Amino acid sequence: DRSSIVLSSKVAGYSDNIDWIRKNSGQGTRLTRAQIRESVEASLKRLGTDYIDIMQIGWPDRFSQLHFHTFFDETMVRDYISFQEQVDVMKELAAEGKIRQFGLCNE
């Protein structure tokens, strides 16, 4: 019975190195509206379900890479997808019934 299971999945955040998990193979992952939607649709299909209880953003797209650094390095500043856009598409997916809740992981 699906209602007795809490199902969680994650959409991969920014990476130039993860270039095989999206249709834009070879271009890496970003948290654009299109890539978030693509990720959710692919997860629904792989998991064989109509909805995901908790969809998490893994490593939100932001202006600077902060992992493994204890200081701000201006050379690491790059273009980014606004956090508002990332949240807005998750809200849309929730309104469409494809996800129930969304969150943030790997921070």
PDB file of C-alpha atoms in Angstrom:
ATOM      1  CA  ASP A   1       0.000   0.000   0.000  1.00  0.00           C
ATOM      2  CA  ARG A   2       1.721   3.230  -1.224  1.00  0.00           C
ATOM      3  CA  SER A   3       0.117   5.358   1.477  1.00  0.00           C
ATOM      4  CA  SER A   4       2.083   3.475   4.155  1.00  0.00           C
ATOM      5  CA  ILE A   5       5.445   4.427   2.592  1.00  0.00           C
ATOM      6  CA  VAL A   6       7.273   7.756   2.800  1.00  0.00           C
ATOM      7  CA  LEU A   7       9.274   8.015  -0.402  1.00  0.00           C
ATOM      8  CA  SER A   8      12.111  10.506  -0.759  1.00  0.00           C
ATOM      9  CA  SER A   9      14.320  11.391  -3.716  1.00  0.00           C
ATOM     10  CA  LYS A  10      16.880  14.046  -4.561  1.00  0.00           C
ATOM     11  CA  VAL A  11      17.702  16.292  -7.504  1.00  0.00           C
ATOM     12  CA  ALA A  12      21.437  16.782  -8.042  1.00  0.00           C
ATOM     13  CA  GLY A  13      22.670  20.334  -7.762  1.00  0.00           C
ATOM     14  CA  TYR A  14      25.391  22.162  -9.641  1.00  0.00           C
ATOM     15  CA  SER A  15      28.241  20.075 -11.003  1.00  0.00           C
ATOM     16  CA  ASP A  16      30.375  20.249 -14.108  1.00  0.00           C
ATOM     17  CA  ASN A  17      31.450  16.661 -13.412  1.00  0.00           C
ATOM     18  CA  ILE A  18      28.052  14.970 -13.240  1.00  0.00           C
ATOM     19  CA  ASP A  19      27.309  15.031 -16.952  1.00  0.00           C
ATOM     20  CA  TRP A  20      25.453  11.771 -17.532  1.00  0.00           C
ATOM     21  CA  ILE A  21      22.244  12.048 -15.510  1.00  0.00           C
ATOM     22  CA  ARG A  22      20.394  14.675 -17.528  1.00  0.00           C
ATOM     23  CA  LYS A  23      19.269  14.760 -21.155  1.00  0.00           C
ATOM     24  CA  ASN A  24      21.810  17.518 -21.799  1.00  0.00           C
ATOM     25  CA  SER A  25      24.555  14.906 -21.468  1.00  0.00           C
ATOM     26  CA  GLY A  26      27.989  16.451 -21.378  1.00  0.00           C
ATOM     27  CA  GLN A  27      26.827  19.777 -19.895  1.00  0.00           C
ATOM     28  CA  GLY A  28      26.717  18.978 -16.195  1.00  0.00           C
ATOM     29  CA  THR A  29      23.880  19.577 -13.773  1.00  0.00           C
ATOM     30  CA  ARG A  30      22.243  22.823 -12.735  1.00  0.00           C
ATOM     31  CA  LEU A  31      19.098  23.524 -10.768  1.00  0.00           C
ATOM     32  CA  THR A  32      17.231  25.247 -13.556  1.00  0.00           C
ATOM     33  CA  ARG A  33      13.468  24.964 -13.783  1.00  0.00           C
ATOM     34  CA  ALA A  34      13.842  22.544 -16.713  1.00  0.00           C
ATOM     35  CA  GLN A  35      16.431  20.325 -15.025  1.00  0.00           C
ATOM     36  CA  ILE A  36      14.486  20.123 -11.748  1.00  0.00           C
ATOM     37  CA  ARG A  37      11.351  19.137 -13.656  1.00  0.00           C
ATOM     38  CA  GLU A  38      13.301  16.608 -15.721  1.00  0.00           C
ATOM     39  CA  SER A  39      14.755  15.092 -12.546  1.00  0.00           C
ATOM     40  CA  VAL A  40      11.369  14.790 -10.828  1.00  0.00           C
ATOM     41  CA  GLU A  41       9.740  13.213 -13.903  1.00  0.00           C
ATOM     42  CA  ALA A  42      12.623  10.730 -14.238  1.00  0.00           C
ATOM     43  CA  SER A  43      12.392   9.831 -10.532  1.00  0.00           C
ATOM     44  CA  LEU A  44       8.631   9.285 -10.775  1.00  0.00           C
ATOM     45  CA  LYS A  45       9.140   6.979 -13.752  1.00  0.00           C
ATOM     46  CA  ARG A  46      12.047   5.019 -12.188  1.00  0.00           C
ATOM     47  CA  LEU A  47      10.202   4.621  -8.894  1.00  0.00           C
ATOM     48  CA  GLY A  48       6.907   3.704 -10.567  1.00  0.00           C
ATOM     49  CA  THR A  49       4.838   6.149  -8.554  1.00  0.00           C
ATOM     50  CA  ASP A  50       2.568   9.133  -9.125  1.00  0.00           C
ATOM     51  CA  TYR A  51       4.098  11.284  -6.403  1.00  0.00           C
ATOM     52  CA  ILE A  52       7.191  11.656  -4.227  1.00  0.00           C
ATOM     53  CA  ASP A  53       6.620  12.482  -0.574  1.00  0.00           C
ATOM     54  CA  ILE A  54       9.854  14.443  -0.059  1.00  0.00           C
ATOM     55  CA  MET A  55      11.923  15.819  -2.945  1.00  0.00           C
ATOM     56  CA  GLN A  56      15.235  17.257  -1.840  1.00  0.00           C
ATOM     57  CA  ILE A  57      17.593  19.680  -3.519  1.00  0.00           C
ATOM     58  CA  GLY A  58      21.119  18.331  -3.196  1.00  0.00           C
ATOM     59  CA  TRP A  59      23.649  21.156  -3.122  1.00  0.00           C
ATOM     60  CA  PRO A  60      21.581  24.209  -4.060  1.00  0.00           C
ATOM     61  CA  ASP A  61      22.857  26.220  -6.997  1.00  0.00           C
ATOM     62  CA  ARG A  62      24.596  29.274  -5.573  1.00  0.00           C
ATOM     63  CA  PHE A  63      27.229  31.817  -6.507  1.00  0.00           C
ATOM     64  CA  SER A  64      30.164  30.181  -4.745  1.00  0.00           C
ATOM     65  CA  GLN A  65      31.336  26.681  -4.005  1.00  0.00           C
ATOM     66  CA  LEU A  66      31.566  26.397  -0.235  1.00  0.00           C
ATOM     67  CA  HIS A  67      32.390  22.723   0.265  1.00  0.00           C
ATOM     68  CA  PHE A  68      35.746  21.993   1.867  1.00  0.00           C
ATOM     69  CA  HIS A  69      36.650  25.688   2.127  1.00  0.00           C
ATOM     70  CA  THR A  70      36.974  27.663   5.327  1.00  0.00           C
ATOM     71  CA  PHE A  71      37.297  31.013   3.600  1.00  0.00           C
ATOM     72  CA  PHE A  72      35.659  32.956   0.792  1.00  0.00           C
ATOM     73  CA  ASP A  73      37.572  32.688  -2.488  1.00  0.00           C
ATOM     74  CA  GLU A  74      36.497  35.331  -5.012  1.00  0.00           C
ATOM     75  CA  THR A  75      37.892  33.248  -7.899  1.00  0.00           C
ATOM     76  CA  MET A  76      35.194  30.641  -7.232  1.00  0.00           C
ATOM     77  CA  VAL A  77      32.281  33.041  -7.798  1.00  0.00           C
ATOM     78  CA  ARG A  78      30.181  31.972 -10.814  1.00  0.00           C
ATOM     79  CA  ASP A  79      26.786  32.434 -12.415  1.00  0.00           C
ATOM     80  CA  TYR A  80      24.012  30.750 -10.477  1.00  0.00           C
ATOM     81  CA  ILE A  81      20.319  29.906 -10.547  1.00  0.00           C
ATOM     82  CA  SER A  82      18.482  32.017  -7.976  1.00  0.00           C
ATOM     83  CA  PHE A  83      17.318  30.173  -4.898  1.00  0.00           C
ATOM     84  CA  GLN A  84      13.899  31.728  -5.491  1.00  0.00           C
ATOM     85  CA  GLU A  85      13.653  29.973  -8.884  1.00  0.00           C
ATOM     86  CA  GLN A  86      14.656  26.678  -7.271  1.00  0.00           C
ATOM     87  CA  VAL A  87      11.966  27.074  -4.594  1.00  0.00           C
ATOM     88  CA  ASP A  88       9.330  28.286  -7.081  1.00  0.00           C
ATOM     89  CA  VAL A  89       9.615  25.195  -9.279  1.00  0.00           C
ATOM     90  CA  MET A  90       9.382  22.940  -6.216  1.00  0.00           C
ATOM     91  CA  LYS A  91       6.206  24.808  -5.169  1.00  0.00           C
ATOM     92  CA  GLU A  92       4.797  24.298  -8.696  1.00  0.00           C
ATOM     93  CA  LEU A  93       5.559  20.573  -8.558  1.00  0.00           C
ATOM     94  CA  ALA A  94       3.834  20.361  -5.174  1.00  0.00           C
ATOM     95  CA  ALA A  95       0.776  22.194  -6.526  1.00  0.00           C
ATOM     96  CA  GLU A  96       0.689  19.713  -9.438  1.00  0.00           C
ATOM     97  CA  GLY A  97       0.714  16.793  -6.975  1.00  0.00           C
ATOM     98  CA  LYS A  98       4.036  15.390  -8.195  1.00  0.00           C
ATOM     99  CA  ILE A  99       5.766  16.030  -4.861  1.00  0.00           C
ATOM    100  CA  ARG A 100       4.273  16.514  -1.416  1.00  0.00           C
ATOM    101  CA  GLN A 101       7.093  18.349   0.348  1.00  0.00           C
ATOM    102  CA  PHE A 102      10.536  19.606  -0.575  1.00  0.00           C
ATOM    103  CA  GLY A 103      13.714  20.168   1.341  1.00  0.00           C
ATOM    104  CA  LEU A 104      17.433  20.746   1.188  1.00  0.00           C
ATOM    105  CA  CYS A 105      20.188  18.234   1.851  1.00  0.00           C
ATOM    106  CA  ASN A 106      24.004  18.114   1.727  1.00  0.00           C
ATOM    107  CA  GLU A 107      24.447  21.526   3.299  1.00  0.00           C
TER     108      GLU A 107
END
